[in-house]
Tab-separated table of C-alpha atoms and ligand atoms in Angstrom:
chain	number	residue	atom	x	y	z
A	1	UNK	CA	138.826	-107.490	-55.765
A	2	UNK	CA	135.835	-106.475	-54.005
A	3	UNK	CA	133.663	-104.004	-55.809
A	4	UNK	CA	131.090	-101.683	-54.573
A	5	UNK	CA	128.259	-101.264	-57.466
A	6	UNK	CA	125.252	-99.430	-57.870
A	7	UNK	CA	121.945	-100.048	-59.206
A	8	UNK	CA	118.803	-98.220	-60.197
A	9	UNK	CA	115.886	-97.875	-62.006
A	10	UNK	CA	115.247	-95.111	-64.212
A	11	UNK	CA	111.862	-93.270	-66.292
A	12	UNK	CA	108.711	-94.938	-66.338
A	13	UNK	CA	107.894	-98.386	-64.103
A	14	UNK	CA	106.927	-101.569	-65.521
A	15	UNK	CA	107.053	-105.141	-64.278
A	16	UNK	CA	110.493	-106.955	-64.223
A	17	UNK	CA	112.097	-104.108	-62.464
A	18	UNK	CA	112.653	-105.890	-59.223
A	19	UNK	CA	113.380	-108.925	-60.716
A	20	UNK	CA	116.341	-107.282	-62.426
A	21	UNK	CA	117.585	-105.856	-58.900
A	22	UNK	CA	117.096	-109.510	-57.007
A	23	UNK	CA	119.423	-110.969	-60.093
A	24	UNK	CA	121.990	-108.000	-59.363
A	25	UNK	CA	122.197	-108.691	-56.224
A	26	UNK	CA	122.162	-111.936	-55.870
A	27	UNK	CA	124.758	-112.672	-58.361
A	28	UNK	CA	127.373	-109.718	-57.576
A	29	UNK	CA	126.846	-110.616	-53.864
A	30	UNK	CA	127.038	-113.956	-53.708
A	31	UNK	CA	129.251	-115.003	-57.093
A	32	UNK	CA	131.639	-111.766	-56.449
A	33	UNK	CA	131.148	-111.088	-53.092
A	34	UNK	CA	130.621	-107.340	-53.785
A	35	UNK	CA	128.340	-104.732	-52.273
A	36	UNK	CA	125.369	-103.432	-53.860
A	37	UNK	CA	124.010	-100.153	-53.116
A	38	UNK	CA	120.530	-99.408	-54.236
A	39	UNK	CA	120.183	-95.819	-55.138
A	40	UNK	CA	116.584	-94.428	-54.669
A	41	UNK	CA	114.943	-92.366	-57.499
A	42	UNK	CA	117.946	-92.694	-59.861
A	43	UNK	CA	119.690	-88.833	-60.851
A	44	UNK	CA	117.598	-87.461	-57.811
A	45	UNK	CA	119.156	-90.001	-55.761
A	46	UNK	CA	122.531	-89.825	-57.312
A	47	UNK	CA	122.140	-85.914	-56.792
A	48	UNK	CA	121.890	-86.489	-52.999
A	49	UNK	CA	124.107	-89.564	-52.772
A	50	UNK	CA	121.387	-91.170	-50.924
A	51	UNK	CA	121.686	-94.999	-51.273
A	52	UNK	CA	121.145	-98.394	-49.027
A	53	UNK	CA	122.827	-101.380	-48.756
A	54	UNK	CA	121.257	-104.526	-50.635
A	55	UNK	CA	120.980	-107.604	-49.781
A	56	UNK	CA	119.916	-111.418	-50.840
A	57	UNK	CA	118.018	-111.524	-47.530
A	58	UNK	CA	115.080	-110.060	-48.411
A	59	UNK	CA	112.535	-113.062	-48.251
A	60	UNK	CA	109.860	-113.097	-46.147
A	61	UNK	CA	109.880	-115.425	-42.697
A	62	UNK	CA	109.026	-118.033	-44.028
A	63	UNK	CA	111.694	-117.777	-46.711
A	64	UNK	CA	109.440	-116.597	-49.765
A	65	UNK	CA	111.837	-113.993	-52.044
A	66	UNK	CA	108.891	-111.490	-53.342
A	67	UNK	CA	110.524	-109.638	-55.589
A	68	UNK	CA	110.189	-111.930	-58.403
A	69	UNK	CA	106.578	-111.400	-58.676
A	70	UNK	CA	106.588	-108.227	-57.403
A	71	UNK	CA	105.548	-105.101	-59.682
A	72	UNK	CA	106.726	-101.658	-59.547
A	73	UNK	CA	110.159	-101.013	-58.457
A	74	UNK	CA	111.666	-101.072	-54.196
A	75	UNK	CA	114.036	-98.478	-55.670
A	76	UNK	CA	111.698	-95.870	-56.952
A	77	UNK	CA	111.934	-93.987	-60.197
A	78	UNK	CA	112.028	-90.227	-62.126
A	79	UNK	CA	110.918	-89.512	-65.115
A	80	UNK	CA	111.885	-85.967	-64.788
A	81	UNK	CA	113.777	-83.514	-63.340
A	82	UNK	CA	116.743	-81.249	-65.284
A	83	UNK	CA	119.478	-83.609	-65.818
A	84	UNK	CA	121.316	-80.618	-67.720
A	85	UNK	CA	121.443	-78.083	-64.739
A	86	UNK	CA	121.894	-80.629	-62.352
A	87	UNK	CA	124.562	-82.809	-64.039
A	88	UNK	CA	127.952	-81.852	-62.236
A	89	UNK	CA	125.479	-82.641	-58.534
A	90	UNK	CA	124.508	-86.005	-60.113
A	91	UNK	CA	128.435	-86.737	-61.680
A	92	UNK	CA	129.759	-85.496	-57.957
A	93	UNK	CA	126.815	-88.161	-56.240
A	94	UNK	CA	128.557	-91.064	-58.057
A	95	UNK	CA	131.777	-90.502	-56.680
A	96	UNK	CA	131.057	-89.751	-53.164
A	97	UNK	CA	129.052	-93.183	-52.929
A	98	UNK	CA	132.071	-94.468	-54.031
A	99	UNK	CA	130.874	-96.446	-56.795
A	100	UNK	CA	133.076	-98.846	-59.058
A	101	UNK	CA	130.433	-99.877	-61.151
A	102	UNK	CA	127.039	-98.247	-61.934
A	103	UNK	CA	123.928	-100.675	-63.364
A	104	UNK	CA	121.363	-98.808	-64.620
A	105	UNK	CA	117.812	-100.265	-65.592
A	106	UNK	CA	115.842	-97.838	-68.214
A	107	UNK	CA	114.709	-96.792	-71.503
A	108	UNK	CA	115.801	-95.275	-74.621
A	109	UNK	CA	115.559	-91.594	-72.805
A	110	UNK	CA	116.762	-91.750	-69.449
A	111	UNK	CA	119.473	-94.617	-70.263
A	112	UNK	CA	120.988	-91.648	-72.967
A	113	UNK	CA	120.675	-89.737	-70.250
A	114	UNK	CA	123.020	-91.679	-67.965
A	115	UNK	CA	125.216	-92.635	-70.640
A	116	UNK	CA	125.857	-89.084	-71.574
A	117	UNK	CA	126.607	-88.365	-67.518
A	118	UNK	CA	128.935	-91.218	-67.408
A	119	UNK	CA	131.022	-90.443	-70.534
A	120	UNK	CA	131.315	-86.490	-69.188
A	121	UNK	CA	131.578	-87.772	-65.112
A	122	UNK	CA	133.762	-91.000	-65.939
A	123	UNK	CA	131.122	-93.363	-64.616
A	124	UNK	CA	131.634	-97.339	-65.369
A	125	UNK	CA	128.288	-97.544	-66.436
A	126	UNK	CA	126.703	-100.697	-67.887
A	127	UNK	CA	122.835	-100.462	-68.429
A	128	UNK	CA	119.541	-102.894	-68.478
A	129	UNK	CA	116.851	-102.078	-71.188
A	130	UNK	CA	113.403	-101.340	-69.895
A	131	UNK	CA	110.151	-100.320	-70.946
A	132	UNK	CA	106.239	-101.454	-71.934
A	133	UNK	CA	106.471	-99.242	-75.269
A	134	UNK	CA	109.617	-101.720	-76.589
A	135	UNK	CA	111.094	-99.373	-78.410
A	136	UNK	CA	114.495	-99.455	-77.106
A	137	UNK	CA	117.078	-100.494	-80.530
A	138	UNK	CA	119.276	-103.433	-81.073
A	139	UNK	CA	117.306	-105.672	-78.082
A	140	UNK	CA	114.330	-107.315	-79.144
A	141	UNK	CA	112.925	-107.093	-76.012
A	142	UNK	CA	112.753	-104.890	-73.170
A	143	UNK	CA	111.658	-105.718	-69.640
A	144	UNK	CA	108.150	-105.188	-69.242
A	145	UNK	CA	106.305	-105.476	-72.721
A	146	UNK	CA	105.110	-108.398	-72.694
A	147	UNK	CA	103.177	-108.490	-69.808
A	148	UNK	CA	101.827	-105.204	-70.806
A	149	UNK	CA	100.654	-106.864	-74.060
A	150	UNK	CA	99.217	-109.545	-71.673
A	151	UNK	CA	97.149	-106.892	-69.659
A	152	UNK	CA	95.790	-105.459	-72.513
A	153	UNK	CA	95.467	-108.786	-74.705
A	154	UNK	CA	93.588	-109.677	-71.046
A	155	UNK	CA	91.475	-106.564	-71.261
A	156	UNK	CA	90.703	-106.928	-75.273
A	157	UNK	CA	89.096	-110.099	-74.446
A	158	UNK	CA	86.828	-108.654	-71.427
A	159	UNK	CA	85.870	-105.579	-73.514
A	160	UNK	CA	84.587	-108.049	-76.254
A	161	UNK	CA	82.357	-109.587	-73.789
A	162	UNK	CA	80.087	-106.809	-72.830
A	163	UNK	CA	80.934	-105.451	-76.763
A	164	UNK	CA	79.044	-108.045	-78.540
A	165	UNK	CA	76.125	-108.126	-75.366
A	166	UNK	CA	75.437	-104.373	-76.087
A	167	UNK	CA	76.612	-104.289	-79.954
A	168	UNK	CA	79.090	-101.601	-79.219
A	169	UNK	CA	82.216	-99.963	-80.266
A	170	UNK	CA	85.116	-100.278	-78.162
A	171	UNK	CA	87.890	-98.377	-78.532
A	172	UNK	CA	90.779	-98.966	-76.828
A	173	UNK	CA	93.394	-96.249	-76.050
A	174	UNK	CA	97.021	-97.894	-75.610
A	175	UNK	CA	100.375	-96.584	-74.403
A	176	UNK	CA	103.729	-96.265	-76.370
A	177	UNK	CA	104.331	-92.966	-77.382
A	178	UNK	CA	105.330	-92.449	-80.957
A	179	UNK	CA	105.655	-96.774	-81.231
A	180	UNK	CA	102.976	-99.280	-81.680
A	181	UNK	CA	104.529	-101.811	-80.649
A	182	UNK	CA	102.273	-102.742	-78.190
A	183	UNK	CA	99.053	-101.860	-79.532
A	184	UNK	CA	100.214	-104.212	-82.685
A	185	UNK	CA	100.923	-107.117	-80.650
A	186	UNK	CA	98.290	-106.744	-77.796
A	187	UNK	CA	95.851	-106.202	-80.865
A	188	UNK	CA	96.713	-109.015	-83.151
A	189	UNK	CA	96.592	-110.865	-79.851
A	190	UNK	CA	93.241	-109.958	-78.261
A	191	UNK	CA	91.356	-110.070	-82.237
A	192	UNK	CA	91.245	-106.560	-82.667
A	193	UNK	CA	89.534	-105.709	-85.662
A	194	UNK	CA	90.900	-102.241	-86.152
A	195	UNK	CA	95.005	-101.450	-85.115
A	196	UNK	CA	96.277	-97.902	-85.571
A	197	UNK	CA	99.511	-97.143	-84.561
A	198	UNK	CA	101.838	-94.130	-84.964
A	199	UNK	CA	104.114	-95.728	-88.033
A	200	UNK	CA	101.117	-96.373	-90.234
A	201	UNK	CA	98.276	-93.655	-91.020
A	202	UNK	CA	95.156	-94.391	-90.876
A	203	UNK	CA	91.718	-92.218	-92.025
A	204	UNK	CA	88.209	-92.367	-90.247
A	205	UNK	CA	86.377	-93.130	-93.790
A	206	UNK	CA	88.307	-96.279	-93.464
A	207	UNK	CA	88.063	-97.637	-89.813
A	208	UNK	CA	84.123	-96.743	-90.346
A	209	UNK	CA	84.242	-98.766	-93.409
A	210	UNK	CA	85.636	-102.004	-91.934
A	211	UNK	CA	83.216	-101.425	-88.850
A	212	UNK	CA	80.282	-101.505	-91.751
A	213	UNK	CA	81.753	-104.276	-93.242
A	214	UNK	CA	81.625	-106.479	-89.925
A	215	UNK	CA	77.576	-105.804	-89.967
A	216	UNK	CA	77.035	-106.122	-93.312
A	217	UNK	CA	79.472	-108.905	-94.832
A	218	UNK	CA	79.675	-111.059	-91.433
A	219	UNK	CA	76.788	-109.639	-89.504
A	220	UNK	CA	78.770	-108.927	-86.315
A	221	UNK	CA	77.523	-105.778	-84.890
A	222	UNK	CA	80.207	-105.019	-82.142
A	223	UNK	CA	83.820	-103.825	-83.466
A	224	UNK	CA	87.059	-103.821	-81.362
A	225	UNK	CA	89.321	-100.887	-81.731
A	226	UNK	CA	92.861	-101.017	-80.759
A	227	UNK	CA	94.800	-97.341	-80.760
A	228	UNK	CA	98.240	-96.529	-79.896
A	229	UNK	CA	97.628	-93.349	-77.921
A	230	UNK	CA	100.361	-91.580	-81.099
A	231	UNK	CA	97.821	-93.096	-83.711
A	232	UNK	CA	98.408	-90.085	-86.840
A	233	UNK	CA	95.778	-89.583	-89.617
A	234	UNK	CA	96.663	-89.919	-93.108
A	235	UNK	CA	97.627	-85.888	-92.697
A	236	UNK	CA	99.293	-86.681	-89.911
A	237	UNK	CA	97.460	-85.332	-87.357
A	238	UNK	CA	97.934	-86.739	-83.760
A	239	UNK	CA	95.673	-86.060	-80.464
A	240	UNK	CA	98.315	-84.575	-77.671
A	241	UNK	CA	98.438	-82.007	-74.821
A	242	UNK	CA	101.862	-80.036	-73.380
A	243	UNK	CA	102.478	-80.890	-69.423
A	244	UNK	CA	103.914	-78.208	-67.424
A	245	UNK	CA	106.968	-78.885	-68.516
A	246	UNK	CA	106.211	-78.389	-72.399
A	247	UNK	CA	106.631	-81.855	-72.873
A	248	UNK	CA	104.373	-83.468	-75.522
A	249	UNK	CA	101.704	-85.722	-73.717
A	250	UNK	CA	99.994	-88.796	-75.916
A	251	UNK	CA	96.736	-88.654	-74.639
A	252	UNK	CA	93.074	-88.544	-76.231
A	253	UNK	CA	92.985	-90.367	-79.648
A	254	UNK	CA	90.515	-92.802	-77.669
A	255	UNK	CA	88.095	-89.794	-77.636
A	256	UNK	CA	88.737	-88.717	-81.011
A	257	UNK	CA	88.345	-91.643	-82.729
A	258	UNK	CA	85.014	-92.977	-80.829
A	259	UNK	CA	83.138	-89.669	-81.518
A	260	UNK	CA	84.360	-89.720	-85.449
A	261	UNK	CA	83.094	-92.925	-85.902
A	262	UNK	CA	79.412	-92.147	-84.060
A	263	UNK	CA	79.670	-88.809	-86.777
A	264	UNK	CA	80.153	-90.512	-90.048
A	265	UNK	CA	77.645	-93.342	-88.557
A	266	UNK	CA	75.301	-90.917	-88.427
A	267	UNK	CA	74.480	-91.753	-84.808
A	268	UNK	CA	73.792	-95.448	-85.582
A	269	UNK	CA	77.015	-96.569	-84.089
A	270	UNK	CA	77.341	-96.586	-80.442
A	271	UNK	CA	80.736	-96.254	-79.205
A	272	UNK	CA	82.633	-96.256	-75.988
A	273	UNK	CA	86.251	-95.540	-74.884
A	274	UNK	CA	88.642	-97.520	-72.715
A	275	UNK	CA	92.056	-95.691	-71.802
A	276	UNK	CA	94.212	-98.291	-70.315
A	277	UNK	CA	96.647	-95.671	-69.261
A	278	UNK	CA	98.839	-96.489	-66.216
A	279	UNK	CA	97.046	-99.973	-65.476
A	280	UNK	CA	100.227	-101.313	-68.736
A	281	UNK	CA	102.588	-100.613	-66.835
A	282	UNK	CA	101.585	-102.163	-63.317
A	283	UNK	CA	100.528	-105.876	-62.341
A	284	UNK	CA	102.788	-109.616	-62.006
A	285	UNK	CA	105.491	-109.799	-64.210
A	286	UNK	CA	104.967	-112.549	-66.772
A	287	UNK	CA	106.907	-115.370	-66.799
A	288	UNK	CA	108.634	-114.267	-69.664
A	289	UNK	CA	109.314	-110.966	-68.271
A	290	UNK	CA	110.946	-112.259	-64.779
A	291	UNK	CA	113.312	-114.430	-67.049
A	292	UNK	CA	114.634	-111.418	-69.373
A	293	UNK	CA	114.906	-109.754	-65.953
A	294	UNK	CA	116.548	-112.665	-64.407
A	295	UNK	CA	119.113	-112.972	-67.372
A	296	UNK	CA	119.279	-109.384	-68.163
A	297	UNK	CA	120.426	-108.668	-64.256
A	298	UNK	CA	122.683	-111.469	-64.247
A	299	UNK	CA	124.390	-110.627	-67.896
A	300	UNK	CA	124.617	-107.104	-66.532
A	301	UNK	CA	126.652	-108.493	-63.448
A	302	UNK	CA	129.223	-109.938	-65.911
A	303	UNK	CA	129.897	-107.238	-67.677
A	304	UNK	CA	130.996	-105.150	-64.629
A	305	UNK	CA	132.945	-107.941	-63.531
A	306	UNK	CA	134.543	-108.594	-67.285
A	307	UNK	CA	135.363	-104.440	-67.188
A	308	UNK	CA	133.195	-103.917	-70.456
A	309	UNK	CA	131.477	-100.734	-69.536
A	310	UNK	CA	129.005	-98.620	-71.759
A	311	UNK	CA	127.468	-101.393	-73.005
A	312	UNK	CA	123.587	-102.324	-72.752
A	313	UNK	CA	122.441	-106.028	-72.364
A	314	UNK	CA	120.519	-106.930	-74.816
A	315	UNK	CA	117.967	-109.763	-76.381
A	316	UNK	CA	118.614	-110.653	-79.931
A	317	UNK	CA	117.188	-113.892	-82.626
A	318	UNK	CA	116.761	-115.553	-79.086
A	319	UNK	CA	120.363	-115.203	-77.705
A	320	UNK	CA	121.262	-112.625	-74.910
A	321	UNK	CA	124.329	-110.346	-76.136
A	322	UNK	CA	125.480	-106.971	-75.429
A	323	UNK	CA	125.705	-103.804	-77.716
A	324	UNK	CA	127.799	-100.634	-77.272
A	325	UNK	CA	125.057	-97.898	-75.307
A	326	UNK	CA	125.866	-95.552	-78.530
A	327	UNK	CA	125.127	-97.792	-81.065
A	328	UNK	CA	121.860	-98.098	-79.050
A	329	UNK	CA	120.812	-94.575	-78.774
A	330	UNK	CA	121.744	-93.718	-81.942
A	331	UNK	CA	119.219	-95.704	-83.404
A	332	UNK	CA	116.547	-95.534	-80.658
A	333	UNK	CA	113.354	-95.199	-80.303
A	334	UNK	CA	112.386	-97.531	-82.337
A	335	UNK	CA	109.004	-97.944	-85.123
A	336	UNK	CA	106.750	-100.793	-86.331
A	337	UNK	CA	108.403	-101.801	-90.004
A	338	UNK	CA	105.326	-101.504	-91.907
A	339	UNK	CA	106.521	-104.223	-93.492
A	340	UNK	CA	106.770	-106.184	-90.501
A	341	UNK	CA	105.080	-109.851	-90.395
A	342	UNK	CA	103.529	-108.841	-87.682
A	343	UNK	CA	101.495	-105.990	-89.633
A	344	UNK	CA	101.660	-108.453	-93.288
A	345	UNK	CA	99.533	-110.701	-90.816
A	346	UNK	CA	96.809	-108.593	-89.049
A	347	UNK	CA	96.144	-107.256	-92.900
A	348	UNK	CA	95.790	-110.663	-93.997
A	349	UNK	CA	93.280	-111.388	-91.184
A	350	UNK	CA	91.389	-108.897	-92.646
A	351	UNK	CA	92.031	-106.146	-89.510
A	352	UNK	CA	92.700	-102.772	-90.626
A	353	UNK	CA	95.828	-101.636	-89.439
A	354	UNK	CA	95.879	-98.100	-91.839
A	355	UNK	CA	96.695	-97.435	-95.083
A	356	UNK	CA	99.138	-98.803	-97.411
A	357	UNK	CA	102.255	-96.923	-97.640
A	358	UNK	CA	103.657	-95.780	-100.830
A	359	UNK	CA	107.870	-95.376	-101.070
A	360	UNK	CA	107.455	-90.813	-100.436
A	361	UNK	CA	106.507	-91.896	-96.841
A	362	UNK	CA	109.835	-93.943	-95.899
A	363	UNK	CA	111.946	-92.077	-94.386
A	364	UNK	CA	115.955	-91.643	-95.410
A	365	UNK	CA	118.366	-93.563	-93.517
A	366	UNK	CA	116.089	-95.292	-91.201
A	367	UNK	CA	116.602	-98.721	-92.651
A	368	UNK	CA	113.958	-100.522	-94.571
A	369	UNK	CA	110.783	-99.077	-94.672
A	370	UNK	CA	110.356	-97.100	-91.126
A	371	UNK	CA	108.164	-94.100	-91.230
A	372	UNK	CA	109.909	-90.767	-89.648
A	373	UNK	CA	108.694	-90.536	-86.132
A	374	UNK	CA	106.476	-87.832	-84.678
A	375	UNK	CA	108.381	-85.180	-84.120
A	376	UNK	CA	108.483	-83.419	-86.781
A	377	UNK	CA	104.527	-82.759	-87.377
A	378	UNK	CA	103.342	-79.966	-85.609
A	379	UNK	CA	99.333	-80.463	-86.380
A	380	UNK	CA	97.551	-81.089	-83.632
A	381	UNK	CA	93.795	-82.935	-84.375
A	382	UNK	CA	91.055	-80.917	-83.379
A	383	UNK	CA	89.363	-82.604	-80.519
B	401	LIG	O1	107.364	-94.780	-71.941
B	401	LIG	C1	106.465	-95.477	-71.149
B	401	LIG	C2	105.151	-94.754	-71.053
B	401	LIG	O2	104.285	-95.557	-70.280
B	401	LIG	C3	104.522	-94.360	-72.380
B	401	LIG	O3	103.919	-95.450	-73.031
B	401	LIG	C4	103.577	-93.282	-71.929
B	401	LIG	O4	103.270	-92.394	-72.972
B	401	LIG	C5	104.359	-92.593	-70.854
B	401	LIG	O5	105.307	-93.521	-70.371
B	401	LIG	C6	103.530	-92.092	-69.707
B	401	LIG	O6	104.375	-91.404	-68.842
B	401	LIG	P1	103.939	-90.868	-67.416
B	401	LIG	O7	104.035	-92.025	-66.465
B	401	LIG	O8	104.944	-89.806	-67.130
B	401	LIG	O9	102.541	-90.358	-67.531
């Protein structure tokens, strides 16, 4: 039976979006022979029932598909917006498109989001996990972390360069929100020789002792400092701001952390700040992204076609399965273990990646030893 399905792209950007529409298309177009409508700005565009038709045909003249390569997303994307008052408009936008099916590409937040409007507006929804900060449960990958861990592995290794010409501190401020999964894996990738992420506090005496240490055991006199922009001390302090919205903004640590360590080195360190910020989540989609994008798109297509709905594709031990979207969210975001090998390896290379962790810090019911997220500190550091 012919089908008409949706498909769009939801919260932040990151590369592999498009790559996950071209693999939509193509495969419910030409396998199924359905129509794809692309809906523009996800709930907003759902709100207005605004939508275009999709095709394969969108190479260039001289028959070159760009979308492969191509960062970003055609469809556009929200990462706000009030979902709640605006719920029955967005339920109402699905069913005046006439929509069968409804594939939506996000992360943890705005995929709960659509789940939650497609179990009260009785949406066939099946969704694509997305997002540089990786933190999106029972996948172990989402689209578009690891080429951010390739831009800032890529960056790592410039801002040694002019580190060790001018015998400087860099410090390196690095998306994710309350995860750190990418600042653990771009760090232990680019030879970081601090990593502080959210899951694992660190103090100031200590990332100033290591820095010593590197002069005065191995007389290297320029330090690389990798920090996930949710670092928390040892008190759990974090560095944040409120939007306009009263939404807690990550951004700052860089700042924080560069002038402590010029204070406790008495002025004899000289330190300077990087904040990737928005540059993660742009660029060429690795190789490795375009191919979970590829497989996620196409994997998404069979569900629809199979009829199992509310279910997220998903990237597990190497295989490509799919999970129920509640088993997802419950357990979403996701922290570094600090057990992980990942973190069992940067301490055995001699990086500090925060203190140890004693068994009053684990949290209850989070599985093995995960850390409770964020939210529930209110401290703020003093900048
Ligand atoms: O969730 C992806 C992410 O890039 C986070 O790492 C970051 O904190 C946030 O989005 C930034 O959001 P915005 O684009 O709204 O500034």
């Amino acid at each position: 039976m012919t089908k008409r399905i949706g498909i769009l792209t939801s919260g932040g950007d990151c590369p592999g979006l498009n790559a996950a529409i071209r693999a939509v298309v193509s495969h419910a177009t030409l396998t199924y022979g359905w129509e794809v409508l692309g809906i523009p700005y996800a709930t907003q565009g759902l709100m207005e029932a605004k939508a275009s038709r999709l095709t394969v045909h969108c190479q260039d003249l001289r028959g070159i598909d760009p979308l492969l390569s191509l960062g970003g997303t055609i469809l556009g994307s929200v990462n706000k917006g009030d979902t709640v008052a605006n719920a029955d408009a967005i339920i109402a936008g699905y069913h005046r498109l006439g929509l069968d099916a409804l594939i939506a590409i996000g992360g943890d937040g705005s995929l709960a989001i659509l789940h939650t409007l497609a179990q009260k507006g009785n949406w066939n929804l099946v969704s694509i996990p997305k997002t540089i900060d990786n933190d999106v449960a029972l996948t172990d990958r989402a689209i578009g972390f690891d080429t951010a861990v390739n831009t800032v592995t890529n960056a790592l290794y410039n801002l040694s360069c002019t580190a060790a010409s001018h015998d400087r501190v860099m410090v390196v401020e690095v998306m994710g929100r309350a995860s750190g999964h990418l600042a653990l894996n771009a760090g232990l990738a680019g030879g970081a020789d601090v990593i502080l992420i959210p899951e694992i506090p660190y103090t100031i005496d200590s990332v100033c002792r290591k820095i010593r240490e590197l002069r005065e055991r191995w007389g290297r006199c320029f330090a690389i400092v990798v920090v996930a922009e949710g670092a928390r001390t040892l008190e759990g302090g974090f560095v944040a701001e409120k939007d306009a919205e009263g939404h807690l903004r990550f951004h700052g640590i860089g700042d924080y952390i560069a002038d402590r360590v010029c204070r406790c080195s008495e002025g004899n360190l000289e330190a300077r700040v990087t904040v990737l910020g928005h540059v993660q989540r742009g660029g060429i989609p690795s190789a490795l992204d375009r191919l979970l994008a590829t497989t996620f798109g196409k994997a998404a297509v069979d569900l629809v076609a199979e009829g199992r709905f509310n279910h997220m594709v998903a990237w597990q031990h190497g295989e490509l399965v799919s999970v129920p979207q509640t088993e997802v969210f419950a357990k979403s975001p996701t922290f570094v273990d600090p057990n992980h090998f990942l973190v069992q390896t940067a301490r055995a290379l001699n990086v500090y990646i925060g203190e140890f962790v004693n068994e009053t810090m684990v949290g209850p019911g989070t599985g093995s030893s995960l850390i409770p997220p964020l939210a529930p500190h209110t401290e703020l550091v003093p900048q």
